[in-house]
Structures are given as structure tokens and as C-alpha cells.
Amino acid sequence: SNVNETAAGEFLDMYNTEAQRVFSANAAVSWAFNTNITDENRQKSIQSDLQTDLWRQNMSHQAAVFNTSGFDPDMQRQFYKIKDIGTAALEDVAKLEELNSVLAQMSTIYSTARVCLTKTDCLPLDPDITREFEKSRNEERLRRLWVGWRDESGKKMRQLYTQFVDLSNEAVKTLGYADTGDYWRSKYETETFEQDVASLFEELKPFYTELHAFVRRRLKAQYGDSVFPASGHIPAHLLGNMWAQQWNSVQNLLMPYPDQPILDVTAEMVKQEYTAERIFHVADDFFASLGLTPMPQEFWNGSMLEKPQDGREVVCHASAWDFYNGIDFRVKQCTEVTMEHFSTAHHEMGHIEYFLQYKHQPVVYRGGANAGFHEAVGDVISLSVETPKHLHDIGLLPTLVENNEADTNFLMAMALQKIAFLPFGYLIDQWRWSVFRGQTHPSDYNKAWWKLRCELQGVSPPVARTEDDFDPGAKFHIPNNTPYIRYFVSFVLQFQFHKALCDAAGHTGPLHTCDIFNSTEAGTKLGEMLSMGSSKVWTEPFQALTNQTRMSAQPLMDYFQPLMTFLQKENGQDKGWQPDCPNLDP
Ligand SMILES: C[C@H](NC(=O)O)C(=O)O
Ligand SMILES: [Zn+2]
């Protein structure tokens, strides 16, 4: 009845006003904890999260009073989202506090862990150990850091993680979900989501297998065959990254044509005395060139763009923050002057641009059309920025060499970032979904993790692993409870977005040479999609931009096709690996 509808409208207005007050207060306390990890700030953050969860519970109960069946679809969607409160649904307040406390403890362990190679020389992950992984070619030192990091991070949180799983599952079952994975997947509003990502992964496997074979051969030449197991796996500590998730840091060993330019602008940025701030201004210039919203002054005032040097412990893993007050939007990044951080800055600024584009929406709609969209925005921009032509235009690539060999080197550099990542991006939540479902018991946590790493990624542990270890906990997103399939989805979507934006910008020629810089046509189409936030099911904004209604690996495969042809010729039949995992109890 319209009395009900009028009252419902007033409820939504109240919710929207209150939510901005509650969420921005919580964001401020959480920001204080993440940028200054102390016992006091952790306790304040736990209490703030608890109060925010209780407020969401209360709002959900008030919303449940309304019979929304006769309401218009938009109102129904807003009520659905107000009631979809996830783990905040845990009725037992003591358990709810325990859940928030366990998460805050795991986050602290991860972000304050240090590896002591000598009594006095204790290194944090960022920037020290990460820099070693980027630069060192000393197999023994890399192995010690690889084991040491896992001893100081994952190994210390196995029990906490088990507690988290039980509490999170109990909470979402209150809302009728089978388990936490069921709840996380429901956010994609796609019945066939789990099958869709599985078939995308199958479709992309041949590309990964060719890249893996080429990289393995080059690394064998560098480190000697004896370091490599007969099964065909690549030992995880040799790929330039603590988790072997992207391999750009060892690209100087991997260029098809070493006498052609290598696409790494780190040295040039250092030579030009780039600062963290300048990296973010270069990124900002690109968004502005598209006619999108430049970063507001509050962004520059409030962000933490460098690791503090005053002894404070901070969460260095980069992130972007919406304070839900329409004013404060910040990035927290321990920026180093490297190509990887240059790319990460664009990634994080993509999140901020999304926040800015949908800040007029009701709070319940201030999110990505789905989480993969949010992870894709900045990366789409980077696909233009990282072209040799664009890097030359902004003065980071002094000589622009345009020939087939340089082109192959460029595609290899992009494949080490995008193709290398695909199995990793896919397997993290394969592991977590199996844990949440009860298919993987705590007694098998590590075995199940390495089974996936060995089978899907063709990467193996450099030393024996047992159930004393908890290697999933050594990757940020597990202790910090950030779902991960969103990155796999993003790596597929971003090439569909890139193709659509390049078409809008009037690009002709191969997709991998497209640079949409200064294209307000592309910017307008992107802005229209971003401004919708999560007000509609993702297929609607997706279709508006791409004229497609499904995720497709085709644009990604078209982009890399010239490299695949090269790799297939190089590899012949010397590719692939046995599923069984070396260094793991059978
Ligand atoms: C790919 C993912 N990106 C991110 O966390 O922003 C990662 O770093 O593991
Ligand atoms: Zn992100």
C-alpha cells in the first residue's frame, strides 16, 4: 500500500543519512589502526567494527518489518542490500566481538612480521624482503627469506584462521547461506558464477602452460637444472615475487630478444628522481585526460603515499578507502619508485575514481557492479599507460623502438603480469571455498593449498611443507579476509573493457598497441558505467559499455595471440608438469 511505501521511503532516507555517519566514523577508526598498528588502536578498531556490525543488525531488523513485495524494483534492491549484512548477522555479541578480534589479530601478525637473518638484522616484508625478491639471484638467500616469511606470518595464525572460519560460517548461516563461500559468491548475482570462472580458467590454461614452459627453461639456464624437480614444477622462490603470483621482477632473464629494449621504467624513474607523489600525479593526469574526476584536495591531504619513517607499524599492503561521506577518499601505499608501484598506484587510483563516480548514489549502491569491476578500473588505465608509446610520450622510455622483436618483448612483459597471474588469481578462493564448505579440514589446510599450487600453477615449495605450516596465511588476503576471485574476474573483464574503450576512442590496429589517453569519448563511456555503482545487476552496466552480457576470455587471448604463436614455436612439446607436488607428504 502507498502508506507502507511512503514509510519505506522515509526509512531509506534515514538509513542513508545514518549509514554515512556510522560508516565514516568506522572508516576513520579503521584508518587510524591501519596507519598506526598499536594495541590501543587495535582495540578501538575492534570496538568500532563491533558497534558498526550491531548498527547494521539493527537496521536489518527494522528493514525486515516492511513488506516489500509491492515496491518498485529499485526500492526492493535497496531493502535487499540493507538486510544482506553478512557476518554482522551473528546474534551472539560475544562471538561477534571474537570474530572482529580474530581478524584484527591476524592482520597485525601479517603486517608486523619480520624475518631475522641474523640476531640484529630483522627485515619487514615491505620494502626490504620484497626488494630482495625483486633483485636477488641468490637461490639460497631467496629460499631462506621464502621459508622465514612463512614462519613469521602464516605459521603463527593457523589456529586464529580456524576460529575465523567457524565464526564466519555460523554468522552467514543466520542469513540462510550454506557457508561463507556461498555468501561471497552470491555477491556476483550470477547463478552459474562458479562454473563460469572454472570454464574461463580452462580456456586460458593453454596460454599459461606455454608461458610457464618458456619461463622454466630460462630459469633453469640461470639457476641450473638441479634446483628444479623432475616433475616439471618451478620452485616458488625463483619467480621474483614472494607468492610467485606475477613474474615481472625476473623479466630481465625472460625477454625473448634481450638486445631489444626491456619494458621496465624503474631505472628511468629513479634517474628522474621520481617521488611517490609524482607517481600519483602522473596517474591523476591520465584520469583527468579522459574527462573523469581528478583527485580532490582531500585525497592529497589525507592519503598515506609512503611508508612512515617515524617507527610506526602500518599495513603496507596498498589499499583505497571510501570514507562514505562524499568528501574523504584516500590511498594507503608504501610506495617505492619502481614500475610495479607505478602500476599499483594506477590500480589504487582506479578504486578512488570509482568512489568519486558513484558518490552521489545511496550508500547501499556505493560499490562495484561486482567486485571484479572495482579491481579492473585502474588496471584498464594501466593497459594504456604501460604501452611503449605512452611511456615514451610521458618521458619514461627515452627511445621508442617499434619492430616485431620489441613488440614481442613488450607482450612478454605484459604476460608476466597478466597471464602468469591467472592460476594464482583463480586458486586462492578454490582453497578458501573448499575450507568454508568443510571439504578441506584444518588437518589438511596446507596439503590442500599445495595441491592447488602444484596442479594449477605448476609451482612447488622449495623446501618440505607439513601441517605445522600454514602457507595460505603468508598471503595478505587470507589473514585480511579479502576475497580473491575478484582479481581473476578483473583480469578477464579488464581486457573486455579495454577493447570497448579502445573502440570508443577510435583505435585501429592490434589491441595491445591501444592507448586511450585524452579520449573523452572513452572517458564518458567509462564514467557512465562507474557512476552506476552497484545500483543494478552487473550485466546491465557491463552491456552498456561492452555490448556483451557475459565474461569472455576472447579479448585477453586476442591481445596476447602474437606472443602465444612465438611461445608455441619456442616450446614445441617441452611444456607441462606432473600434478603430484614435490616436497609434500603424499
Ligand atoms: C592482485 C592483488 N592486488 C591487490 O591486492 O590490490 C594482490 O596484490 O595480490
Ligand atoms: Zn584493488
XYZ file of C-alpha atoms and ligand atoms in Angstrom:
596
model
C 0.000 0.000 0.000
C 1.328 3.512 -0.568
C 1.338 4.293 3.180
C 3.793 1.413 3.514
C 5.727 2.756 0.501
C 5.872 6.294 1.964
C 7.103 4.963 5.282
C 9.588 2.803 3.401
C 10.900 5.844 1.548
C 11.400 7.664 4.830
C 13.188 4.625 6.256
C 15.585 4.562 3.280
C 16.308 8.301 3.696
C 17.047 7.777 7.385
C 19.228 4.744 6.606
C 21.203 6.668 4.017
C 21.871 9.601 6.369
C 22.738 7.373 9.330
C 24.885 4.991 7.259
C 27.127 7.864 6.122
C 27.603 8.906 9.758
C 28.251 5.361 11.069
C 30.436 4.158 8.179
C 32.593 7.292 8.037
C 33.190 7.133 11.801
C 34.179 3.464 11.447
C 36.430 4.215 8.438
C 38.277 6.869 10.461
C 38.976 4.461 13.349
C 39.996 1.683 10.950
C 42.274 4.100 9.064
C 43.925 5.103 12.365
C 44.620 1.417 13.138
C 45.909 0.611 9.632
C 48.266 3.594 9.658
C 49.471 3.081 13.229
C 49.258 -0.511 14.467
C 49.205 -0.325 18.286
C 47.295 -2.346 20.915
C 45.211 0.725 21.714
C 44.304 1.411 18.077
C 43.542 -2.277 17.516
C 41.152 -2.322 20.482
C 39.446 0.856 19.255
C 39.093 -0.660 15.797
C 37.634 -3.910 17.141
C 35.069 -1.972 19.203
C 34.201 0.289 16.267
C 33.711 -2.711 13.961
C 31.541 -4.354 16.618
C 29.356 -1.248 17.032
C 29.047 -0.904 13.258
C 28.005 -4.564 12.937
C 25.383 -4.103 15.677
C 24.065 -0.990 13.916
C 23.759 -2.969 10.666
C 21.957 -5.748 12.545
C 19.507 -3.205 13.966
C 18.873 -1.622 10.559
C 18.338 -5.079 9.068
C 15.697 -5.887 11.688
C 13.939 -2.540 11.051
C 14.028 -3.155 7.276
C 12.564 -6.649 7.734
C 9.368 -5.095 9.108
C 8.418 -3.811 5.643
C 6.577 -6.000 3.184
C 8.497 -5.008 0.044
C 6.645 -7.258 -2.396
C 4.677 -4.380 -3.932
C 7.602 -1.936 -4.030
C 9.309 -0.779 -7.214
C 12.432 -2.809 -8.180
C 14.889 -0.149 -7.061
C 13.355 0.112 -3.597
C 13.300 -3.687 -3.344
C 17.014 -3.777 -4.268
C 17.880 -1.207 -1.582
C 15.989 -3.181 1.086
C 17.693 -6.395 -0.054
C 21.117 -4.800 0.367
C 20.279 -3.326 3.780
C 19.351 -6.827 5.007
C 22.347 -8.534 3.360
C 24.732 -7.871 6.262
C 26.995 -10.921 6.103
C 28.943 -11.756 9.248
C 27.351 -8.787 11.054
C 24.335 -11.090 11.377
C 25.993 -13.029 14.217
C 23.428 -12.599 17.011
C 25.763 -13.604 19.854
C 27.574 -10.327 20.650
C 30.474 -12.096 22.384
C 31.051 -14.209 19.282
C 30.727 -11.132 17.066
C 33.411 -9.395 19.127
C 35.592 -12.538 18.974
C 35.250 -12.601 15.161
C 36.371 -8.975 14.847
C 39.174 -9.583 17.333
C 40.485 -12.652 15.497
C 40.563 -10.697 12.233
C 42.394 -7.767 13.842
C 44.956 -10.144 15.389
C 45.662 -11.902 12.068
C 46.007 -8.551 10.321
C 48.515 -7.437 12.983
C 50.580 -10.630 12.730
C 50.784 -10.271 8.935
C 51.657 -6.570 8.836
C 54.204 -6.561 11.665
C 56.005 -9.827 10.792
C 59.788 -9.550 10.351
C 62.356 -12.128 9.223
C 65.604 -12.143 11.210
C 68.514 -13.421 9.108
C 70.852 -12.541 11.959
C 70.029 -11.595 15.587
C 70.055 -7.913 14.782
C 69.065 -7.894 11.126
C 65.271 -8.323 11.090
C 63.571 -7.370 7.792
C 59.909 -6.415 7.199
C 58.164 -7.585 4.033
C 57.843 -4.030 2.667
C 60.133 -2.727 1.325
C 63.054 -4.926 2.414
C 62.113 -8.557 1.675
C 60.100 -7.565 -1.414
C 63.135 -5.702 -2.755
C 65.332 -8.774 -2.139
C 62.899 -10.914 -4.112
C 62.983 -8.400 -6.942
C 66.752 -8.066 -7.095
C 68.490 -11.140 -5.636
C 69.518 -14.074 -7.836
C 70.996 -15.909 -4.856
C 68.904 -19.090 -4.676
C 69.931 -19.909 -1.095
C 69.128 -16.421 0.234
C 65.763 -16.404 -1.557
C 64.961 -19.803 -0.066
C 65.760 -18.585 3.466
C 63.557 -15.498 3.028
C 60.775 -17.594 1.487
C 60.749 -20.003 4.483
C 61.374 -17.234 7.036
C 58.432 -15.141 5.835
C 56.097 -18.154 6.162
C 57.434 -18.953 9.634
C 56.787 -15.367 10.826
C 53.371 -14.887 9.184
C 51.178 -17.867 8.208
C 52.633 -20.315 10.711
C 51.550 -18.043 13.586
C 47.884 -17.715 12.594
C 46.687 -21.264 11.825
C 44.554 -21.521 14.991
C 43.147 -17.997 14.546
C 42.144 -18.853 10.990
C 40.302 -21.981 12.113
C 38.387 -19.858 14.651
C 37.581 -17.310 11.934
C 36.174 -19.987 9.592
C 33.833 -21.372 12.243
C 32.554 -17.947 13.361
C 32.116 -16.642 9.813
C 30.210 -19.747 8.738
C 27.979 -19.576 11.830
C 27.217 -15.933 11.055
C 26.221 -16.288 7.391
C 24.131 -19.387 8.124
C 21.915 -16.985 10.141
C 21.094 -15.384 6.777
C 20.396 -18.739 5.136
C 23.695 -19.156 3.269
C 25.275 -22.628 3.204
C 28.702 -21.247 4.179
C 30.932 -18.164 3.784
C 31.924 -19.085 0.219
C 28.249 -19.339 -0.726
C 27.746 -15.837 0.707
C 30.789 -14.389 -1.078
C 29.722 -15.870 -4.455
C 26.163 -14.569 -4.026
C 27.553 -11.030 -4.470
C 28.062 -11.764 -8.181
C 24.308 -12.277 -8.603
C 25.059 -14.969 -11.225
C 23.605 -18.461 -10.808
C 26.418 -20.065 -12.844
C 29.258 -17.955 -11.389
C 31.371 -20.842 -10.047
C 31.102 -22.751 -13.343
C 31.737 -19.566 -15.359
C 35.088 -18.864 -13.704
C 36.045 -22.553 -13.916
C 35.454 -22.615 -17.693
C 37.298 -19.312 -18.164
C 40.258 -20.829 -16.331
C 40.155 -23.972 -18.507
C 40.033 -21.777 -21.618
C 43.091 -19.804 -20.504
C 45.188 -22.764 -19.283
C 46.950 -23.386 -22.637
C 48.204 -19.772 -22.649
C 49.571 -20.167 -19.131
C 51.181 -23.535 -19.932
C 53.122 -22.017 -22.837
C 54.362 -19.107 -20.691
C 55.268 -21.459 -17.808
C 57.345 -23.671 -20.142
C 59.323 -20.737 -21.552
C 59.988 -19.237 -18.106
C 61.022 -22.612 -16.661
C 63.567 -23.115 -19.445
C 65.092 -19.653 -18.937
C 65.226 -20.069 -15.116
C 66.906 -23.466 -15.497
C 69.581 -21.752 -17.566
C 70.031 -19.197 -14.781
C 69.964 -21.490 -11.701
C 70.908 -24.885 -13.089
C 68.676 -27.931 -13.624
C 69.482 -29.410 -10.198
C 67.321 -26.811 -8.456
C 64.259 -27.929 -10.462
C 62.183 -31.017 -9.540
C 61.800 -33.760 -12.163
C 58.011 -33.211 -12.019
C 58.337 -30.037 -14.116
C 57.336 -27.557 -11.401
C 59.056 -24.207 -10.972
C 60.287 -23.705 -7.355
C 58.182 -20.887 -5.906
C 61.075 -18.731 -4.653
C 62.642 -18.115 -8.083
C 59.911 -16.044 -9.758
C 60.788 -12.640 -8.291
C 57.714 -12.464 -6.057
C 57.039 -13.786 -2.549
C 53.942 -15.664 -3.780
C 55.070 -16.319 -7.392
C 51.897 -14.505 -8.447
C 53.412 -12.168 -11.079
C 56.859 -12.543 -12.581
C 57.892 -9.083 -13.837
C 60.774 -8.791 -11.404
C 62.696 -11.521 -13.223
C 61.786 -10.279 -16.694
C 65.376 -9.357 -17.488
C 66.030 -13.122 -17.620
C 62.939 -13.742 -19.710
C 62.998 -11.380 -22.655
C 62.646 -13.227 -25.988
C 65.027 -10.700 -27.597
C 67.499 -9.490 -24.933
C 69.143 -6.996 -27.293
C 65.841 -5.163 -27.767
C 64.501 -2.675 -25.120
C 63.168 -4.217 -21.891
C 59.920 -2.576 -20.763
C 60.917 -1.641 -17.206
C 60.892 2.085 -16.417
C 62.153 1.708 -12.826
C 65.672 2.874 -13.686
C 64.352 5.849 -15.654
C 62.042 6.913 -12.784
C 64.960 6.697 -10.328
C 67.142 8.666 -12.738
C 64.482 11.377 -12.996
C 64.217 11.434 -9.196
C 60.545 10.459 -9.247
C 58.785 10.637 -5.881
C 55.724 8.723 -4.652
C 53.713 11.923 -5.008
C 54.794 12.406 -8.606
C 53.816 8.820 -9.470
C 50.282 9.551 -8.216
C 50.123 12.864 -10.102
C 51.058 11.078 -13.345
C 48.199 8.644 -12.702
C 45.853 11.529 -11.881
C 46.748 13.247 -15.169
C 45.564 10.184 -17.093
C 42.141 10.047 -15.413
C 41.730 13.800 -15.954
C 42.694 13.388 -19.654
C 39.632 11.162 -20.058
C 37.369 13.857 -18.600
C 36.927 11.844 -15.390
C 37.137 13.400 -11.924
C 40.620 14.481 -10.783
C 41.669 13.549 -7.225
C 40.171 16.107 -4.777
C 42.409 18.084 -2.392
C 41.230 15.866 0.487
C 42.835 12.914 -1.337
C 46.239 14.616 -1.352
C 45.807 15.850 2.241
C 44.600 12.563 3.730
C 46.389 9.798 1.835
C 49.443 7.916 3.114
C 51.542 7.570 -0.053
C 54.785 6.456 1.626
C 55.788 4.162 4.473
C 56.163 6.377 7.581
C 59.774 6.745 8.737
C 58.869 7.548 12.361
C 58.902 3.917 13.552
C 55.152 3.431 13.263
C 53.976 -0.036 12.196
C 51.481 0.237 9.327
C 49.583 -2.099 6.979
C 51.791 -1.646 3.919
C 49.658 -3.689 1.523
C 48.220 -0.991 -0.772
C 44.513 -0.146 -0.475
C 41.966 2.532 -1.415
C 39.497 3.903 1.138
C 35.993 5.348 0.700
C 35.021 7.195 3.907
C 31.364 7.166 2.786
C 30.948 10.872 3.500
C 31.289 12.052 -0.100
C 34.408 14.011 0.896
C 37.237 11.775 2.122
C 38.803 9.305 -0.349
C 42.328 8.027 0.382
C 45.046 5.646 -0.762
C 47.388 3.945 1.697
C 50.506 2.663 -0.110
C 54.118 2.178 0.993
C 55.170 3.436 -2.433
C 58.652 2.668 -3.741
C 59.930 4.146 -7.004
C 59.518 1.016 -9.131
C 57.478 0.009 -12.182
C 55.401 -2.307 -10.025
C 54.455 0.532 -7.658
C 53.780 2.802 -10.654
C 51.270 0.184 -11.815
C 49.838 -0.288 -8.299
C 49.304 3.476 -7.965
C 47.086 3.366 -11.074
C 45.289 0.330 -9.664
C 44.534 2.081 -6.363
C 43.569 5.341 -8.069
C 41.116 3.326 -10.185
C 39.312 2.418 -6.960
C 39.235 6.112 -5.930
C 37.851 7.145 -9.340
C 35.066 4.563 -8.934
C 34.292 6.011 -5.442
C 34.147 9.525 -6.952
C 31.918 8.459 -9.851
C 29.273 6.828 -7.585
C 29.474 9.100 -4.519
C 26.022 10.537 -5.341
C 24.443 7.086 -5.084
C 22.609 5.863 -1.933
C 25.199 4.275 0.375
C 23.923 0.754 -0.391
C 24.866 1.308 -4.044
C 28.384 2.669 -3.343
C 30.206 -0.430 -4.538
C 31.414 -2.046 -7.744
C 28.845 -3.508 -10.156
C 30.642 -6.573 -8.841
C 33.996 -6.757 -7.030
C 35.799 -7.665 -10.266
C 34.745 -4.299 -11.748
C 36.348 -2.452 -8.846
C 39.645 -4.288 -9.322
C 39.578 -3.699 -13.075
C 39.234 0.108 -13.306
C 42.821 1.078 -12.541
C 44.222 -1.877 -14.464
C 42.304 -0.822 -17.594
C 44.024 2.556 -17.428
C 47.390 0.809 -16.937
C 46.860 -1.180 -20.144
C 47.142 2.159 -21.961
C 49.790 3.703 -19.703
C 52.189 0.755 -19.960
C 52.351 0.742 -23.747
C 55.825 1.698 -25.036
C 54.219 4.568 -26.927
C 52.584 6.076 -23.834
C 55.650 5.580 -21.658
C 57.638 7.345 -24.369
C 55.057 10.178 -24.504
C 55.419 10.785 -20.742
C 59.207 10.675 -20.948
C 59.797 7.336 -19.199
C 61.025 5.488 -22.290
C 63.701 7.639 -23.970
C 63.957 5.592 -27.169
C 60.840 4.134 -28.750
C 61.784 1.069 -30.802
C 58.930 -0.210 -32.942
C 59.595 -3.571 -34.576
C 58.381 -7.146 -34.201
C 61.044 -8.151 -31.698
C 60.447 -5.126 -29.429
C 56.718 -5.869 -29.713
C 57.299 -9.477 -28.589
C 59.354 -8.224 -25.632
C 56.510 -5.877 -24.691
C 53.906 -8.648 -24.871
C 56.155 -10.860 -22.740
C 56.375 -8.118 -20.090
C 52.564 -7.829 -20.072
C 52.135 -11.635 -19.982
C 54.406 -11.874 -16.912
C 51.893 -9.563 -15.207
C 48.596 -10.797 -16.633
C 48.906 -14.412 -17.854
C 51.241 -15.516 -15.030
C 48.657 -14.325 -12.512
C 45.656 -16.315 -13.795
C 46.095 -19.649 -11.921
C 47.053 -17.780 -8.728
C 44.053 -15.450 -9.032
C 41.855 -18.495 -9.510
C 43.217 -20.902 -6.883
C 43.165 -18.789 -3.701
C 39.371 -18.924 -3.417
C 39.269 -22.506 -4.712
C 41.140 -23.251 -1.497
C 39.003 -20.952 0.676
C 35.685 -22.141 -0.786
C 36.727 -25.745 -0.073
C 37.629 -24.750 3.528
C 34.334 -22.905 4.069
C 32.401 -25.869 2.624
C 34.122 -28.241 5.039
C 35.791 -30.156 2.188
C 39.222 -29.088 3.472
C 39.679 -29.705 7.203
C 42.249 -27.827 9.331
C 44.333 -31.015 9.396
C 44.673 -30.716 5.588
C 44.922 -26.917 5.194
C 48.478 -26.897 3.877
C 48.276 -30.062 1.815
C 45.155 -28.774 0.012
C 46.872 -25.410 -0.605
C 49.962 -27.002 -2.202
C 47.852 -29.467 -4.153
C 46.222 -26.486 -5.885
C 49.503 -24.558 -6.250
C 51.211 -27.581 -7.816
C 48.362 -28.701 -10.059
C 47.059 -25.369 -11.324
C 50.098 -23.109 -11.119
C 52.907 -25.619 -11.767
C 54.771 -24.046 -8.844
C 56.235 -26.096 -5.985
C 57.605 -25.381 -2.486
C 61.429 -25.092 -2.421
C 61.521 -26.956 0.898
C 59.341 -29.615 2.534
C 55.981 -28.392 3.809
C 53.901 -30.015 6.566
C 50.776 -29.268 8.620
C 52.975 -27.369 11.070
C 52.971 -24.702 8.356
C 50.049 -22.565 7.215
C 51.222 -21.118 3.908
C 47.861 -19.569 2.890
C 48.351 -17.185 5.840
C 51.518 -15.838 4.210
C 49.399 -14.090 1.562
C 47.780 -10.787 2.656
C 44.236 -11.546 1.548
C 43.841 -14.638 3.767
C 44.522 -13.014 7.200
C 42.885 -9.778 5.993
C 39.879 -11.757 4.743
C 39.687 -10.094 1.324
C 38.015 -12.358 -1.247
C 40.335 -13.079 -4.190
C 38.337 -14.433 -7.172
C 37.616 -10.732 -7.850
C 41.162 -10.382 -9.238
C 40.721 -13.342 -11.599
C 37.405 -11.831 -12.752
C 39.126 -8.438 -13.116
C 41.943 -9.849 -15.261
C 39.325 -11.186 -17.702
C 36.981 -8.164 -17.573
C 39.727 -5.554 -17.961
C 40.511 -6.757 -21.485
C 36.824 -6.643 -22.407
C 36.678 -3.090 -21.004
C 39.935 -2.176 -22.784
C 38.576 -3.399 -26.130
C 35.317 -1.454 -25.661
C 37.144 1.737 -24.637
C 39.649 1.410 -27.478
C 36.753 1.053 -29.931
C 35.148 4.173 -28.391
C 38.469 6.017 -28.721
C 38.590 5.076 -32.412
C 41.699 2.889 -32.042
C 42.659 0.824 -35.077
C 45.247 -1.967 -35.161
C 46.122 -4.646 -32.587
C 44.585 -4.281 -29.124
C 47.980 -4.323 -27.372
C 49.043 -1.052 -29.034
C 45.943 0.893 -27.894
C 46.349 3.982 -25.671
C 43.091 5.785 -24.771
C 44.905 8.821 -23.279
C 42.961 12.084 -23.924
C 39.925 10.220 -25.298
C 36.891 11.898 -23.718
C 34.714 9.526 -25.774
C 36.232 6.581 -23.915
C 36.151 8.510 -20.636
C 32.457 9.324 -20.995
C 31.554 5.658 -21.570
C 33.693 4.513 -18.648
C 32.242 7.235 -16.397
C 28.686 6.218 -17.272
C 29.409 2.644 -16.181
C 31.239 3.649 -12.988
C 28.582 6.135 -11.861
C 26.007 3.312 -11.654
C 27.891 1.706 -8.751
C 26.034 -1.434 -7.670
C 22.563 0.019 -8.363
C 21.902 -2.659 -10.999
C 22.964 -6.284 -11.557
C 26.459 -6.093 -13.125
C 25.357 -7.361 -16.550
C 23.477 -4.076 -17.137
C 26.416 -1.630 -16.761
C 28.592 -4.262 -18.436
C 26.360 -4.356 -21.517
C 26.192 -0.531 -21.598
C 29.972 -0.413 -22.027
C 30.850 -3.613 -23.920
C 27.620 -4.621 -25.738
C 28.188 -8.057 -24.186
C 26.331 -9.820 -21.367
C 28.906 -12.445 -20.347
C 32.540 -12.601 -19.230
C 34.702 -13.672 -22.177
C 38.406 -14.521 -22.373
C 38.447 -13.675 -26.090
C 39.773 -10.075 -25.855
C 42.531 -11.245 -23.460
C 43.504 -14.070 -25.830
C 43.384 -11.783 -28.885
C 45.667 -9.304 -27.066
C 48.297 -11.995 -26.379
C 47.888 -14.091 -29.547
C 51.136 -12.877 -31.217
C 53.104 -13.922 -28.108
C 51.395 -17.318 -27.942
C 52.417 -18.008 -31.521
C 56.019 -17.177 -30.600
C 55.925 -19.354 -27.456
C 54.361 -22.357 -29.199
C 57.208 -22.279 -31.715
C 59.826 -21.925 -28.951
C 58.383 -24.622 -26.690
C 57.345 -27.378 -29.066
C 56.447 -30.309 -26.791
C 58.710 -29.186 -23.881
C 55.855 -27.951 -21.661
C 53.571 -29.008 -18.799
C 54.172 -30.630 -15.397
C 53.096 -33.665 -13.324
C 50.197 -32.945 -10.928
C 51.962 -34.501 -7.884
C 53.632 -31.982 -5.631
C 57.340 -32.398 -4.742
C 58.365 -31.613 -1.127
C 54.939 -32.502 0.202
C 53.974 -35.576 2.263
C 51.775 -37.690 -0.095
C 46.396 -8.826 -7.205
C 46.221 -8.319 -5.799
N 46.026 -6.904 -5.825
C 45.737 -6.172 -4.690
O 45.709 -6.767 -3.568
O 45.478 -4.970 -4.843
C 47.453 -8.658 -4.954
O 48.271 -7.796 -4.724
O 47.558 -9.815 -4.562
Zn 42.361 -3.444 -5.695
